[in-house]
XYZ file of C-alpha atoms in Angstrom:
240
model
C -26.605 11.451 -48.381
C -27.567 14.207 -45.970
C -26.090 12.332 -43.026
C -22.787 11.763 -44.932
C -22.630 15.413 -45.839
C -22.710 16.376 -42.115
C -19.225 15.093 -41.758
C -16.200 16.757 -43.467
C -14.116 14.544 -45.464
C -10.443 14.631 -46.359
C -7.104 14.212 -44.238
C -7.300 17.607 -42.720
C -10.897 17.026 -41.433
C -10.072 13.736 -40.020
C -7.067 15.256 -38.117
C -9.385 17.904 -36.743
C -11.873 15.445 -35.540
C -9.040 13.292 -34.079
C -7.528 16.231 -32.033
C -11.128 17.240 -30.868
C -11.763 13.650 -29.875
C -8.370 13.535 -27.934
C -9.409 16.702 -25.831
C -12.927 15.399 -25.316
C -11.602 12.053 -24.129
C -9.054 13.694 -21.820
C -11.887 16.058 -20.393
C -14.162 13.038 -19.585
C -11.324 11.086 -18.299
C -10.619 13.868 -15.967
C -14.289 14.433 -14.967
C -15.148 10.854 -14.257
C -11.688 10.333 -12.601
C -12.468 13.407 -10.209
C -15.919 11.943 -9.416
C -14.508 8.604 -8.674
C -11.831 9.855 -6.359
C -13.980 12.258 -4.557
C -16.781 9.759 -3.903
C -14.284 7.126 -2.683
C -12.460 9.521 -0.421
C -15.786 10.940 0.835
C -16.909 7.421 1.591
C -13.725 6.442 3.345
C -13.564 9.528 5.440
C -17.038 9.056 6.441
C -16.425 5.575 7.357
C -13.430 6.411 9.421
C -15.194 9.326 11.197
C -17.956 6.874 12.167
C -15.379 4.302 13.447
C -13.541 6.925 15.424
C -16.853 8.015 17.151
C -17.854 4.531 17.974
C -14.314 3.790 19.419
C -14.637 6.960 21.364
C -17.992 6.339 22.626
C -16.867 2.764 23.636
C -14.045 4.406 25.606
C -16.473 6.193 27.666
C -18.210 2.998 28.785
C -15.014 1.159 29.755
C -14.367 0.771 33.639
C -11.881 2.887 35.518
C -9.544 -0.032 35.735
C -8.951 0.116 32.139
C -8.208 3.759 32.013
C -5.963 3.461 35.017
C -3.867 0.685 33.336
C -3.707 2.462 30.034
C -1.512 5.396 28.933
C -3.402 8.410 27.574
C -1.052 8.873 24.862
C -1.433 5.421 23.503
C -5.271 5.875 23.390
C -4.955 9.213 21.547
C -2.585 7.507 18.999
C -4.993 4.730 18.371
C -7.827 7.111 17.802
C -5.818 9.042 15.255
C -2.912 7.236 13.396
C -4.218 3.723 13.820
C -7.709 4.640 12.541
C -6.192 6.553 9.550
C -4.050 3.299 8.865
C -7.324 1.427 8.874
C -8.752 3.694 6.087
C -5.697 2.904 3.901
C -6.127 -0.840 4.620
C -9.934 -0.884 3.977
C -9.943 1.406 0.804
C -6.547 1.640 -0.738
C -5.384 -1.995 -0.167
C -8.757 -3.475 -1.297
C -8.791 -1.380 -4.529
C -5.185 -2.264 -5.341
C -5.862 -6.002 -4.650
C -8.828 -6.064 -6.948
C -7.004 -4.179 -9.672
C -3.933 -6.392 -9.569
C -5.907 -9.510 -9.355
C -7.766 -8.696 -12.533
C -4.643 -7.505 -14.360
C -2.766 -10.637 -13.377
C -5.661 -12.773 -14.505
C -6.111 -11.071 -17.845
C -2.324 -11.399 -18.499
C -2.166 -15.056 -17.515
C -5.236 -15.943 -19.934
C -3.458 -13.941 -22.694
C -0.071 -15.646 -22.176
C -1.880 -19.095 -22.036
C -3.724 -18.270 -25.391
C -0.306 -17.139 -26.908
C 1.993 -19.997 -25.782
C 1.122 -22.141 -22.966
C 4.691 -23.660 -22.547
C 6.379 -20.173 -22.059
C 3.400 -19.343 -19.624
C 4.291 -22.263 -17.440
C 7.897 -21.443 -17.477
C 7.204 -17.805 -16.511
C 4.913 -19.116 -13.678
C 7.721 -21.358 -12.290
C 8.931 -18.564 -10.040
C 5.400 -18.035 -8.349
C 5.686 -20.857 -5.690
C 9.240 -19.798 -4.607
C 7.866 -16.072 -4.420
C 4.920 -17.156 -2.427
C 7.008 -19.140 0.076
C 9.316 -16.191 0.211
C 6.539 -13.675 0.993
C 5.159 -16.105 3.800
C 8.660 -16.159 5.229
C 9.040 -12.491 5.228
C 5.581 -11.390 5.999
C 5.599 -12.987 9.477
C 8.876 -11.282 10.371
C 7.741 -7.896 9.000
C 4.452 -8.300 11.164
C 6.397 -8.964 14.243
C 8.576 -5.864 13.494
C 5.618 -3.716 12.590
C 4.047 -4.580 15.924
C 7.211 -3.839 17.767
C 7.409 -0.499 15.966
C 3.735 0.379 16.790
C 4.424 -0.277 20.497
C 7.553 1.935 20.561
C 5.597 4.683 18.691
C 2.829 4.410 21.423
C 5.356 4.806 24.098
C 6.948 7.851 22.598
C 3.361 9.225 22.079
C 2.495 8.596 25.682
C 5.666 10.153 26.941
C 5.058 13.383 25.080
C 1.390 13.519 26.197
C 2.488 12.899 29.871
C 5.265 15.335 29.717
C 3.266 18.187 28.172
C 0.337 17.717 30.389
C 2.631 17.880 33.538
C 4.949 20.524 32.220
C 4.430 22.693 35.348
C 5.533 20.052 37.602
C 8.537 19.056 35.345
C 9.788 22.759 35.426
C 9.035 23.195 39.123
C 11.403 20.344 39.997
C 13.925 20.956 37.255
C 13.256 17.654 35.633
C 13.772 18.917 31.952
C 17.128 17.107 31.414
C 15.680 13.835 32.639
C 12.549 14.041 30.540
C 14.886 14.785 27.575
C 17.036 11.681 28.394
C 13.731 9.460 28.537
C 12.517 10.996 25.322
C 15.782 10.361 23.506
C 15.833 6.837 24.681
C 12.012 6.088 23.768
C 12.594 7.794 20.424
C 15.836 5.964 19.721
C 14.133 2.635 20.441
C 11.261 3.618 17.989
C 13.800 4.613 15.293
C 15.793 1.239 15.792
C 12.528 -0.595 15.427
C 11.590 1.236 12.309
C 15.040 0.635 10.785
C 14.799 -3.113 11.377
C 11.424 -3.213 9.810
C 12.677 -1.154 6.788
C 15.686 -3.195 6.390
C 13.740 -6.511 6.329
C 11.160 -4.936 3.822
C 13.927 -3.816 1.507
C 15.449 -7.271 1.698
C 12.258 -8.834 0.544
C 11.912 -6.449 -2.262
C 15.393 -7.234 -3.582
C 14.748 -11.022 -3.242
C 11.558 -10.504 -5.243
C 13.552 -8.629 -7.914
C 16.134 -11.627 -8.096
C 13.239 -14.071 -8.455
C 11.666 -11.948 -11.323
C 15.006 -11.824 -13.105
C 15.335 -15.627 -12.903
C 11.828 -16.059 -14.315
C 12.572 -13.492 -17.015
C 15.849 -15.314 -17.920
C 14.043 -18.674 -18.170
C 11.466 -17.166 -20.486
C 14.136 -15.555 -22.742
C 16.173 -18.636 -22.979
C 13.356 -20.862 -23.820
C 11.623 -18.290 -26.105
C 14.676 -17.342 -27.956
C 15.170 -20.951 -29.005
C 11.543 -21.010 -30.243
C 12.138 -17.991 -32.111
C 15.325 -19.345 -33.768
C 13.428 -22.566 -34.629
C 10.661 -20.366 -36.220
C 8.019 -21.623 -33.697
C 7.453 -18.096 -32.158
C 7.680 -14.622 -33.381
C 10.011 -11.944 -31.690
C 6.834 -9.782 -31.062
C 5.314 -12.635 -28.945
C 8.649 -13.132 -26.941
C 8.605 -9.353 -26.259
C 5.143 -9.633 -24.910
C 6.336 -12.426 -22.437
C 9.321 -10.426 -21.283
C 7.535 -7.047 -20.955
């Protein structure tokens, strides 16, 4: 009885407790979210710093023939932007892959539990989408490599021009260097646009496949709803 008297009763008291609980949950969510993001970001930055140091140390041990045949701007770009891209791949991509995999698995299990036939219909578009992704991914990788090569050439040209600016100005080579830079930058832009165009085309193709799958689910599910074998709420779950 004493424990029961510690908690107020009535609608107003319950409303107060609910409002306080909302604030507490939001505070805890923000606190743990901050801790998670800080620790993840700290670990990723420490890892990238260690990789960058190891790559730099390795560069010191390479023979002069390697450094003679390599462009300084390309090496600098690899030590900066490429390693940052590696951080995105190792941290962000892995987290997204795990999260999406678990989400899809939970959804498929739930859908199978609700209606296995509609689940099979919804999954009919998975094989075509997989084949489509294989077709596009190879082309995107080729274009991404081409774009990376062009960016490396631009970075090398900028580095070489800046480090030899006294010579460029002494021989009045500014116009020639501008034309070289415009050419390299234009080729980099063209490669980037080709990659972007292909990636956007893949996205639109995926949207069409999803629309086809949704239409098949709606067509089959609506017939079951009309026959009384499925509730409208279940059909909404499948099309959401």
